[in-house]
Amino acid sequence: MSPLDIDELLSNPGIRIVVCCGSGGVGKTTTAAALALRAAEVHGRRTVVLTIDPARRLAQSLGLTELDNTPRLVPGTKSGDGGELNAMMLDMKRTFDEVVAAHTEPRRAAEIFANPFYQAMSSTFAGTQEYMAMEKLSQLRAADTWDLIVVDTPPSRSALDFLDAPARLGRFLDGRMLRLFLAPAKAGGRSVFNLVTAGFGMVSKTVQKILGAQLLSDLSGFVSALDSMFGGFRERAEQTYRVLQDPQTAFLVVAAPEPDAVREAAFFASRLGVDDMPLAGLMLNRVHRRVLPLDAESALAAAQELDGVSDLTADALRAHAAVALLEDRERAVIAGFSSEFAHVPVLEIEAQATDVHDLDGLRSIFA
Amino acid sequence: MVTGKGGVGKTTVAASLALALAAGGHRTLLVEVEGRQGIAQLFGRDPLPYAERLIATTPGGGEVRALAVDAEEALLEYLALFYRLGAAGRALRKVGAVDFATTIAPGLRDVLLTGKVKEATTRTDEQGRRRYHAVVLDAPPTGRIGRFLNVTAEAAKLAKMGPIKSQSDGVTALLRSPMTSVHVVTLLEEMPVQESLDAVAELRGLGIPVGKVIVNCARPALFPGVRKVPQTELKRGLAAAGLAADKATVVGLQREAQAYLARRDVEATLRDELTELGRPMVELPLRPGGVDLTALKDFATTLAAS
């Protein structure tokens, strides 16, 4: 297991994007913010951090008071050497609106915005958040204003969703399938799919039964309004995907030293390998480390002896034993990952008593 | 229903609860809906199919069965049930129609998943007795629980009438009835507690009954009444136990003890915030060595007694 040198990564001018991914609840957002802050303050880089859904107090400490999709300078950062830290929070709906507006004429755009199906899907569609995060990333990259973009990924069920959802959504929006299903709903519509459509009659009838005619007619309206931009969504999703394969991009998989999170990290690591995406390393948050090199069993045995003799020492030894047991278990979990991915450098961050919610807290993470 | 922020141990608590409710010879069903196969991993089994499998027994003839609900399978089952679509349903899947239907209507996915839970809950045998004494759902995390359980509103956005509408109405009635209870699992850490508070408020707003607040991984209560851990006392204690009592050892042990005390203060504040919710609270102890079946059974005993 080789150690991950975060400073080498952040100071490398060839690295323009750092993507923090991993399953929910492992501290991705905090990690992303801490990396970006260090890049700006220690390595003098013009940095922007794109956060998805930061906890309230962390958002406040980054000066993020509103969801406005615009990078803003984070107050209170020390900007020597030309480095600066900007932060923004993803506004999923607004980003979607922007994509639509950019790809279609105003009248059509207005039609799309008014469509009930669009309204529902632009805020709840499975994968919309991932798609829009990628879209935003690609916009920031294209602007070329930043030395480094650090991205937090949406809190999905699986870390892989970040990679898969955009393509899935793109496929859907450009959907041959979508048109096939809707073809019979379009009265008298001349369709090149007519032959195929006959076979799909049963399918679309069933879909109609399940979803109801209203939904299909909204959907149909949505699709015909989107006609002008067919191809656009998939193309954009593919473009962003290529940005992620670029050697200027570095992926950091974030995990907690728990079996579930590490298993998820392992899935992600092998997936990145398959897709030729550059994995820079694994960050393990909230790792427990004993200060005293005493094993848990001896500590507990001694604690029992000391009950009534020195209660304070007995409890101190019990506190030590708990940390030591945690450490042993975590090491076993990490060893499982490292034996499979020996080439992936690992950085362990120790558990802190309190959550991080100010800049000093963020600074201390990599100090 | 068992919810909580990601990573707090929802699956562990849900499994313990299913064991607890199976005590006394009952049969319970433990359900997961997120495709994570968390139950199989917890019990050290191969991935669960879309079928109810015996996963544990309890003294007195109790049984816990487990089911991993898959939205696609649930949709096919639903179609077979209501539209007599057997082979045709599988054809639908082949052409991607099922994926299509669940993708264009994310609400549909949730209606299908909660619908399956309702079906298991209300299922009866030939004598009209309920098949399951209780159904425990390892539900989506706090961030998504409101939307997941508020199926009517989600479905109504998309379907104003039709089978989806009636299906979701049935689920909604069950979810708001006294037969349902949503337990919230948390750690004594800031983010999970904040999300628990938010989720309880959201569930209350939706009229869905909130059950217990379950604190997972609670650390043992050490150092009663102590604020400072002096080195002199540690030195004396270590020597008395025949352990090394050199400066480095004493300082190391003191640092660990002070770290424990610092966390204890944070935890006390968080515990107070949870208490203010006015819901019964249960604490399940931290198992530093990991959770096995013995631990689950111990947790079940604690939950049953609460």
XYZ file of C-alpha atoms in Angstrom:
673
model
C 0.000 0.000 0.000
C 1.638 3.236 -1.113
C 0.720 6.523 0.555
C -1.245 9.074 -1.450
C 0.569 12.418 -1.680
C -2.211 14.950 -1.841
C 0.147 17.905 -2.267
C 1.817 16.351 -5.271
C -1.614 15.969 -6.841
C -2.839 19.463 -5.997
C 0.340 21.233 -7.055
C 0.562 19.452 -10.409
C -0.349 22.055 -13.070
C -1.261 19.200 -15.410
C -4.189 18.249 -13.183
C -7.190 20.466 -13.916
C -10.071 18.452 -12.464
C -10.316 16.457 -9.256
C -13.487 14.394 -8.853
C -14.370 13.169 -5.366
C -16.621 10.160 -5.499
C -17.791 7.438 -3.158
C -20.959 6.236 -1.483
C -23.124 8.458 0.728
C -22.074 9.460 4.230
C -18.318 9.177 3.816
C -17.478 12.885 3.843
C -17.152 13.596 0.119
C -18.279 17.210 0.330
C -15.964 18.062 3.203
C -13.079 16.331 1.459
C -13.727 18.230 -1.768
C -13.837 21.545 0.089
C -10.638 20.766 1.999
C -8.784 19.786 -1.182
C -9.881 22.927 -2.986
C -8.905 25.137 -0.063
C -5.457 23.581 0.095
C -4.949 23.926 -3.658
C -5.791 27.633 -3.380
C -3.935 28.528 -0.188
C -0.908 26.236 -0.265
C -0.380 25.692 -3.970
C -1.455 29.066 -5.314
C -4.022 27.753 -7.755
C -7.149 29.479 -8.959
C -9.592 26.914 -7.736
C -13.329 26.389 -7.856
C -15.155 23.754 -5.840
C -18.494 22.514 -7.136
C -20.541 21.166 -4.243
C -23.766 19.269 -4.648
C -25.598 19.247 -1.369
C -23.378 20.593 1.407
C -24.446 20.482 5.049
C -25.764 23.845 6.161
C -22.856 24.892 8.343
C -20.211 23.793 5.872
C -22.038 25.728 3.153
C -22.056 28.822 5.352
C -18.343 28.525 6.005
C -17.788 28.524 2.243
C -19.956 31.617 1.910
C -22.604 29.607 0.089
C -25.816 31.213 1.201
C -27.847 30.651 -1.915
C -28.230 28.146 -4.665
C -27.259 30.380 -7.546
C -25.057 28.277 -9.763
C -22.377 30.975 -9.812
C -18.875 30.485 -8.403
C -18.154 33.048 -5.715
C -14.955 33.896 -3.908
C -14.882 32.246 -0.484
C -14.377 34.935 2.151
C -11.586 34.454 4.675
C -9.220 32.448 2.492
C -5.548 33.393 2.423
C -4.770 34.049 -1.177
C -1.032 34.353 -1.617
C 0.757 33.305 -4.817
C -2.242 34.096 -6.999
C -4.309 31.276 -5.550
C -7.966 31.794 -4.775
C -10.881 29.666 -3.724
C -14.298 29.970 -5.288
C -17.260 27.835 -4.373
C -20.631 27.103 -5.866
C -23.598 24.907 -5.177
C -25.236 23.018 -8.003
C -28.718 24.212 -8.941
C -30.019 21.216 -10.813
C -33.181 22.796 -12.228
C -31.453 25.955 -13.381
C -28.661 24.017 -15.064
C -31.218 21.933 -16.939
C -33.038 25.098 -18.014
C -29.761 26.537 -19.285
C -29.048 23.447 -21.361
C -32.496 23.599 -22.905
C -32.220 27.314 -23.569
C -28.802 26.915 -25.178
C -30.010 24.239 -27.557
C -33.316 25.478 -28.739
C -35.041 28.622 -29.940
C -36.826 30.755 -27.319
C -40.354 29.802 -28.366
C -39.612 26.096 -28.136
C -37.754 26.599 -24.883
C -40.794 28.308 -23.397
C -42.923 25.351 -24.482
C -40.563 22.934 -22.832
C -40.394 24.922 -19.600
C -44.195 24.963 -19.398
C -44.537 21.232 -19.951
C -45.627 19.385 -16.782
C -43.435 16.437 -17.620
C -40.377 18.633 -17.925
C -41.186 20.319 -14.640
C -41.455 16.973 -12.884
C -38.384 15.448 -14.452
C -36.072 18.422 -14.177
C -36.335 18.185 -10.421
C -36.944 14.512 -9.681
C -35.841 12.480 -12.651
C -33.557 9.637 -11.650
C -30.124 10.702 -12.772
C -30.896 14.374 -13.382
C -28.612 15.467 -10.572
C -25.712 13.411 -11.893
C -26.312 14.630 -15.422
C -26.426 18.256 -14.351
C -23.326 17.877 -12.176
C -21.465 16.619 -15.228
C -22.961 19.362 -17.370
C -21.829 22.000 -14.887
C -18.380 20.462 -14.707
C -18.129 20.553 -18.450
C -19.188 24.217 -18.531
C -16.622 25.158 -15.896
C -13.957 23.272 -17.799
C -14.880 24.931 -21.083
C -14.706 28.405 -19.517
C -11.010 27.743 -18.840
C -11.021 30.344 -16.051
C -9.753 27.940 -13.435
C -6.459 26.216 -12.762
C -8.295 23.518 -10.884
C -11.892 22.371 -10.560
C -12.759 20.168 -7.594
C -16.070 18.359 -7.885
C -18.149 16.752 -5.209
C -20.526 14.073 -6.566
C -24.225 13.622 -5.789
C -25.206 11.494 -2.811
C -26.421 8.568 -4.881
C -27.203 5.061 -3.850
C -24.109 3.897 -5.617
C -20.943 5.747 -6.542
C -21.265 4.331 -10.030
C -24.441 6.342 -10.600
C -22.291 9.385 -11.218
C -20.746 7.698 -14.222
C -23.812 5.902 -15.491
C -26.751 8.204 -14.889
C -25.779 10.907 -17.425
C -25.439 8.403 -20.237
C -28.701 6.784 -19.229
C -30.499 10.118 -19.168
C -28.879 11.150 -22.440
C -29.953 7.917 -24.049
C -33.435 8.391 -22.761
C -33.794 11.961 -23.933
C -32.448 11.140 -27.338
C -34.459 8.008 -27.138
C -35.292 5.904 -30.045
C -37.224 4.008 -27.414
C -39.009 7.153 -26.369
C -40.082 7.853 -29.942
C -41.113 4.296 -30.538
C -43.387 4.337 -27.547
C -44.861 7.638 -28.417
C -45.267 7.043 -32.107
C -48.815 5.651 -31.810
C -49.771 8.534 -29.549
C -48.925 11.044 -32.256
C -52.022 11.133 -34.412
C -51.189 10.581 -38.080
C -47.514 11.093 -37.447
C -45.446 9.770 -40.315
C -42.811 7.663 -38.724
C -39.907 5.762 -40.173
C -40.501 3.379 -37.345
C -43.930 2.410 -38.574
C -43.003 -1.179 -39.309
C -41.332 -1.632 -35.999
C -44.101 0.259 -34.302
C -46.630 -2.429 -35.090
C -44.669 -4.796 -32.899
C -44.495 -2.221 -30.175
C -48.225 -1.618 -30.139
C -48.706 -3.986 -27.249
C -45.806 -2.426 -25.407
C -46.985 1.111 -25.710
C -50.538 0.139 -24.858
C -49.246 -1.396 -21.661
C -47.097 1.597 -20.884
C -50.160 3.733 -21.404
C -52.178 1.518 -19.093
C -49.620 1.792 -16.348
C -48.726 5.413 -16.623
C -52.049 6.822 -17.740
C -52.889 8.757 -20.884
C -52.232 12.162 -19.329
C -48.609 11.438 -18.641
C -48.063 10.095 -22.110
C -49.604 13.129 -23.716
C -47.393 15.442 -21.580
C -44.444 13.318 -22.504
C -45.396 13.426 -26.140
C -45.579 17.219 -26.040
C -42.232 17.315 -24.324
C -40.647 15.100 -26.929
C -41.965 17.031 -29.901
C -40.748 20.265 -28.322
C -37.398 18.607 -27.783
C -37.243 17.425 -31.385
C -35.044 20.357 -32.288
C -32.407 19.303 -29.820
C -32.402 15.565 -30.311
C -28.868 14.394 -30.335
C -27.775 17.266 -28.128
C -28.154 15.570 -24.809
C -26.410 12.376 -25.662
C -23.631 14.226 -27.392
C -23.075 16.400 -24.339
C -23.082 13.447 -21.986
C -20.509 11.732 -24.173
C -18.392 14.866 -24.328
C -18.247 15.145 -20.566
C -17.436 11.495 -20.339
C -14.390 12.113 -22.497
C -13.325 14.972 -20.230
C -13.358 12.471 -17.382
C -11.044 10.162 -19.304
C -8.588 12.977 -19.909
C -5.266 12.641 -18.030
C -5.928 16.179 -16.731
C -8.634 14.644 -14.581
C -7.929 12.814 -11.338
C -10.470 10.718 -9.485
C -10.283 10.375 -5.750
C -12.425 7.690 -4.247
C -13.543 8.679 -0.771
C -14.575 6.025 1.727
C -14.965 5.386 5.411
C -13.128 2.314 6.757
C -16.372 0.321 6.829
C -17.016 -2.849 4.813
C -19.894 -1.315 2.791
C -18.084 1.881 1.880
C -14.845 0.096 1.023
C -16.705 -2.460 -1.098
C -18.305 0.426 -2.961
C -14.886 2.030 -3.389
C -13.559 -1.229 -4.823
C -16.415 -1.390 -7.345
C -15.671 2.143 -8.357
C -11.935 1.572 -8.632
C -12.375 -1.383 -10.971
C -14.938 0.509 -13.027
C -12.552 3.432 -13.496
C -9.951 0.965 -14.695
C -12.360 -0.488 -17.246
C -13.262 2.990 -18.524
C -9.668 4.245 -18.673
C -10.384 6.909 -16.133
C -7.434 8.080 -14.049
C -7.775 7.000 -10.411
C -5.400 9.039 -8.263
C -6.087 7.311 -4.987
C -8.308 6.290 -2.124
C -9.033 8.671 0.742
C -10.125 6.963 3.903
C -11.942 9.321 6.214
C -12.573 8.876 9.922
C -9.914 6.293 10.520
C -9.213 5.372 14.156
C -5.668 5.058 15.401
C -4.499 4.176 18.879
C -1.851 6.408 20.383
C -0.578 3.718 22.723
C 0.783 0.526 21.119
C -1.064 -1.743 23.564
C -3.399 -4.468 22.303
C -7.078 -4.405 23.218
C -7.089 -7.677 25.127
C -4.278 -6.722 27.495
C -5.875 -3.327 28.032
C -9.227 -4.859 28.958
C -7.619 -7.415 31.258
C -5.675 -4.678 33.031
C -8.829 -2.534 33.231
C -10.635 -5.305 35.075
C -7.770 -5.610 37.551
C -7.839 -1.898 38.187
C -11.558 -1.578 38.968
C -11.689 -0.204 42.471
C -7.934 0.360 42.472
C -7.763 3.177 39.940
C -11.144 3.615 38.233
C -9.756 6.418 36.140
C -6.960 4.297 34.691
C -9.374 1.392 34.221
C -11.674 3.564 32.110
C -8.738 5.055 30.206
C -7.669 1.526 29.315
C -11.225 0.687 28.222
C -11.332 3.770 26.012
C -7.995 2.654 24.604
C -9.257 -0.904 24.004
C -12.282 0.403 22.073
C -10.043 2.455 19.773
C -7.603 -0.431 19.377
C -10.402 -2.855 18.404
C -11.793 -0.371 15.902
C -8.349 0.108 14.443
C -7.812 -3.645 14.074
C -11.138 -4.076 12.339
C -10.567 -1.096 10.041
C -7.111 -2.355 9.110
C -8.590 -5.687 8.113
C -11.164 -3.940 5.914
C -8.515 -1.741 4.294
C -6.176 -4.690 3.752
C -8.930 -6.323 1.696
C -8.988 -3.318 -0.639
C -5.221 -2.972 -0.834
C -4.633 -6.587 -1.749
C -6.970 -6.158 -4.717
C -5.780 -2.688 -5.719
C -2.149 -2.706 -4.669
C -1.326 0.086 -7.136
C -3.885 2.542 -5.707
C -2.252 4.965 -3.242
C -4.133 5.447 0.003
C -4.427 8.396 2.375
C -5.894 7.906 5.820
C -7.506 10.797 7.669
C -8.060 10.315 11.381
C -11.476 10.681 12.959
C -12.037 14.012 14.704
C -14.166 14.656 17.768
C -16.321 17.185 15.971
C -17.492 17.734 12.416
C -15.708 20.244 10.259
C -17.659 23.397 9.625
C -15.231 26.227 9.250
C -12.182 27.048 7.182
C -9.781 26.243 10.013
C -11.349 22.818 10.284
C -10.928 22.294 6.549
C -7.297 23.456 6.741
C -6.531 20.992 9.523
C -7.628 17.986 7.445
C -4.517 17.926 5.276
C -2.231 19.843 7.628
C -39.661 1.184 8.304
C -36.103 1.924 9.260
C -34.398 5.023 7.912
C -31.325 7.094 8.785
C -28.437 8.847 7.094
C -26.275 6.685 4.846
C -23.729 4.707 6.807
C -25.415 4.761 10.241
C -26.321 1.073 10.223
C -29.917 1.007 8.956
C -29.591 -2.547 7.684
C -28.158 -3.756 10.986
C -30.988 -2.131 12.916
C -33.655 -3.364 10.482
C -32.341 -6.928 10.776
C -32.259 -6.699 14.584
C -35.796 -5.375 14.593
C -36.983 -8.248 12.368
C -35.355 -10.675 14.820
C -36.927 -8.898 17.780
C -40.394 -9.014 16.230
C -39.982 -12.725 15.414
C -39.454 -13.569 19.082
C -42.175 -15.775 20.542
C -42.641 -17.857 17.407
C -43.687 -15.144 14.972
C -42.795 -14.875 11.331
C -41.379 -11.598 10.059
C -40.203 -10.335 6.696
C -37.115 -8.181 6.297
C -37.180 -6.196 3.065
C -34.593 -4.095 1.245
C -35.348 -1.941 -1.766
C -32.145 -0.227 -2.818
C -30.474 -3.086 -4.638
C -27.498 -2.989 -2.279
C -27.824 -6.594 -1.098
C -27.069 -5.323 2.387
C -29.083 -8.075 4.076
C -27.201 -10.836 2.297
C -23.893 -9.228 3.254
C -24.934 -8.796 6.871
C -25.909 -12.453 7.184
C -22.954 -13.639 5.084
C -25.180 -15.084 2.347
C -25.130 -15.070 -1.426
C -27.120 -12.218 -3.005
C -30.838 -12.561 -2.342
C -33.148 -13.263 -5.263
C -36.539 -11.617 -5.672
C -38.080 -14.238 -3.402
C -38.753 -14.523 0.310
C -36.007 -16.645 1.814
C -35.551 -17.864 5.363
C -32.568 -16.019 6.757
C -32.707 -16.619 10.527
C -34.733 -18.420 13.162
C -35.486 -17.418 16.727
C -36.134 -19.607 19.779
C -39.756 -20.761 19.951
C -40.109 -21.332 16.208
C -39.858 -17.744 15.039
C -38.631 -17.067 11.522
C -37.127 -14.112 9.728
C -37.437 -14.169 5.976
C -35.649 -11.745 3.715
C -36.549 -10.197 0.392
C -34.622 -7.884 -1.896
C -37.274 -6.054 -3.908
C -36.317 -5.088 -7.382
C -38.488 -2.455 -9.055
C -38.417 -4.174 -12.427
C -39.391 -7.528 -10.973
C -42.095 -5.850 -8.938
C -43.473 -4.207 -12.063
C -43.546 -7.512 -13.937
C -45.222 -9.197 -10.990
C -47.709 -6.390 -10.854
C -48.440 -6.648 -14.549
C -48.859 -10.401 -14.294
C -51.272 -9.919 -11.418
C -53.424 -7.187 -12.885
C -53.092 -7.640 -16.599
C -52.330 -11.344 -16.877
C -49.137 -10.491 -18.705
C -46.795 -13.382 -18.158
C -44.467 -14.018 -21.072
C -45.474 -10.683 -22.585
C -44.152 -8.996 -19.470
C -40.772 -10.571 -19.971
C -40.863 -9.397 -23.580
C -41.473 -5.902 -22.257
C -38.314 -6.185 -20.261
C -36.341 -7.423 -23.210
C -37.146 -4.381 -25.316
C -36.318 -2.121 -22.406
C -39.884 -1.068 -21.734
C -39.647 -1.809 -18.037
C -36.509 0.237 -17.663
C -38.229 2.909 -19.713
C -41.344 2.971 -17.570
C -39.458 3.104 -14.282
C -37.058 5.708 -15.648
C -39.533 8.216 -17.007
C -41.493 8.058 -13.807
C -39.192 7.824 -10.789
C -42.320 8.001 -8.660
C -43.433 4.785 -10.314
C -40.401 2.975 -8.960
C -41.252 4.025 -5.418
C -44.917 3.119 -5.868
C -43.875 -0.350 -6.994
C -41.433 -0.810 -4.123
C -43.802 0.416 -1.428
C -46.603 -1.473 -3.165
C -44.687 -4.717 -2.733
C -44.194 -3.937 0.955
C -47.923 -3.335 1.298
C -48.709 -6.586 -0.461
C -46.479 -8.561 1.932
C -47.902 -6.740 4.934
C -51.510 -7.463 4.071
C -51.031 -10.958 2.610
C -53.113 -13.686 4.299
C -53.118 -17.469 4.262
C -56.095 -19.771 3.502
C -57.503 -19.199 6.985
C -57.365 -15.463 6.494
C -54.513 -14.997 8.969
C -51.764 -12.580 8.157
C -48.788 -14.276 6.602
C -46.351 -12.019 8.433
C -46.569 -10.806 11.982
C -44.506 -7.823 10.917
C -42.697 -6.532 7.849
C -39.513 -4.544 8.436
C -38.306 -2.358 5.603
C -34.679 -1.306 5.354
C -35.841 1.961 3.787
C -33.980 4.583 1.742
C -31.867 7.066 3.717
C -33.204 10.174 5.458
C -32.445 12.365 2.457
C -34.909 10.440 0.310
C -37.322 8.971 2.842
C -39.964 11.693 2.595
C -40.212 11.446 -1.149
C -40.115 7.658 -1.024
C -42.979 7.387 1.432
C -44.980 10.251 0.035
C -45.933 8.119 -2.923
C -49.273 9.715 -3.635
C -47.902 13.156 -4.230
C -45.135 11.812 -6.433
C -47.452 9.588 -8.427
C -50.103 12.296 -8.723
C -47.532 14.547 -10.366
C -47.371 12.064 -13.173
C -50.521 9.987 -13.156
C -53.824 11.635 -12.379
C -55.803 8.414 -12.685
C -55.403 4.785 -13.582
C -53.909 1.824 -11.762
C -50.833 3.697 -10.543
C -53.060 6.236 -8.866
C -55.181 3.627 -7.095
C -52.149 1.578 -6.168
C -50.457 4.572 -4.594
C -53.623 5.580 -2.769
C -53.711 2.138 -1.139
C -50.088 2.434 -0.076
C -50.623 5.924 1.291
C -53.527 4.786 3.453
C -51.382 2.013 4.948
C -48.393 4.299 5.524
C -50.482 6.811 7.435
C -52.229 4.154 9.519
C -51.172 2.987 12.990
C -49.867 -0.196 11.339
C -46.852 1.794 10.198
C -44.005 3.175 12.216
C -40.881 4.814 10.849
C -37.864 4.348 13.102
C -34.958 6.698 12.646
C -31.431 5.376 13.154
C -28.587 7.752 13.891
C -25.076 7.926 15.224
C -24.190 10.512 17.835
C -22.512 12.590 15.158
C -23.553 15.973 13.851
C -24.675 15.221 10.300
C -26.645 12.057 11.048
C -28.390 13.790 13.959
C -29.209 16.851 11.862
C -30.624 14.662 9.115
C -32.625 12.693 11.667
C -34.160 15.889 13.025
C -34.991 17.024 9.486
C -36.469 13.649 8.564
C -38.692 13.506 11.647
C -40.012 16.979 10.858
C -40.642 15.963 7.257
C -42.397 12.720 8.187
C -44.555 14.532 10.729
C -45.503 17.033 8.049
C -46.571 14.155 5.824
C -48.659 12.574 8.568
C -46.540 9.418 8.638
C -46.146 7.943 12.144
C -42.625 8.301 13.575
C -41.503 5.466 15.854
C -38.315 5.329 17.869
C -35.061 7.159 17.603
C -32.383 4.486 17.612
C -28.849 5.559 18.427
C -26.457 3.074 16.867
C -22.831 2.505 17.838
C -23.291 4.150 21.240
C -20.011 4.100 23.090
C -19.799 2.766 26.629
C -20.290 5.392 29.340
C -16.835 5.767 30.815
C -15.333 8.251 33.295
C -18.560 9.070 35.170
C -18.330 12.639 36.483
C -14.741 13.031 35.314
C -13.597 16.116 33.372
C -9.841 15.761 33.542
C -7.535 12.781 33.483
C -4.372 13.617 35.426
C -1.140 11.920 34.440
C -0.212 11.170 38.048
C -3.289 9.006 38.503
C -2.690 7.152 35.221
C 0.934 6.545 36.201
C -0.176 5.095 39.532
C -2.855 2.929 37.881
C -0.585 1.579 35.150
C 2.060 0.680 37.709
C -0.558 -1.051 39.872
C -1.616 -3.177 36.892
C 1.991 -4.079 36.201
C 2.020 -2.238 32.871
C 4.721 0.075 31.588
C 4.257 3.479 33.226
C 6.881 5.484 31.356
C 6.241 9.044 30.245
C 5.297 8.115 26.653
C 2.745 5.530 27.787
C 1.159 7.878 30.311
C 0.957 10.739 27.806
C -0.456 8.447 25.113
C -3.123 7.055 27.403
C -3.998 10.542 28.584
C -4.414 11.769 25.006
C -6.778 8.918 24.254
C -8.777 9.561 27.415
C -9.059 13.292 26.651
C -10.200 12.505 23.117
C -12.884 10.268 24.593
C -14.022 13.088 26.901
C -14.127 15.601 24.056
C -16.367 13.302 22.029
C -18.510 12.602 25.078
C -19.338 16.312 25.374
C -20.317 16.513 21.718
C -22.430 13.386 22.070
C -24.226 14.748 25.136
C -25.318 17.835 23.204
C -26.486 15.737 20.267
C -28.358 13.367 22.578
C -30.211 16.356 24.031
C -31.239 17.489 20.553
C -32.625 14.034 19.824
C -34.453 13.900 23.158
C -36.297 17.066 22.215
C -38.023 15.163 19.427
C -40.115 13.579 22.157
C -39.813 10.083 20.730
C -38.680 7.008 22.667
C -34.917 6.574 22.362
C -32.950 3.333 22.317
C -29.186 3.006 22.262
C -27.400 0.070 20.668
C -23.805 -0.331 21.830
C -20.813 -0.017 19.534
C -19.323 -3.370 18.560
C -15.735 -2.468 17.789
C -15.089 -5.921 16.344
C -17.968 -5.677 13.842
C -21.518 -7.014 13.764
C -22.233 -10.738 13.575
C -25.361 -12.789 14.255
C -24.670 -12.787 18.002
C -24.545 -8.993 17.939
C -27.803 -8.848 15.970
C -29.490 -11.066 18.545
C -28.205 -8.873 21.376
C -29.516 -5.804 19.577
C -32.848 -7.579 19.084
C -33.072 -8.177 22.829
C -32.348 -4.512 23.527
C -34.924 -3.377 20.959
C -37.557 -5.825 22.274
C -37.072 -4.519 25.801
C -37.446 -0.885 24.749
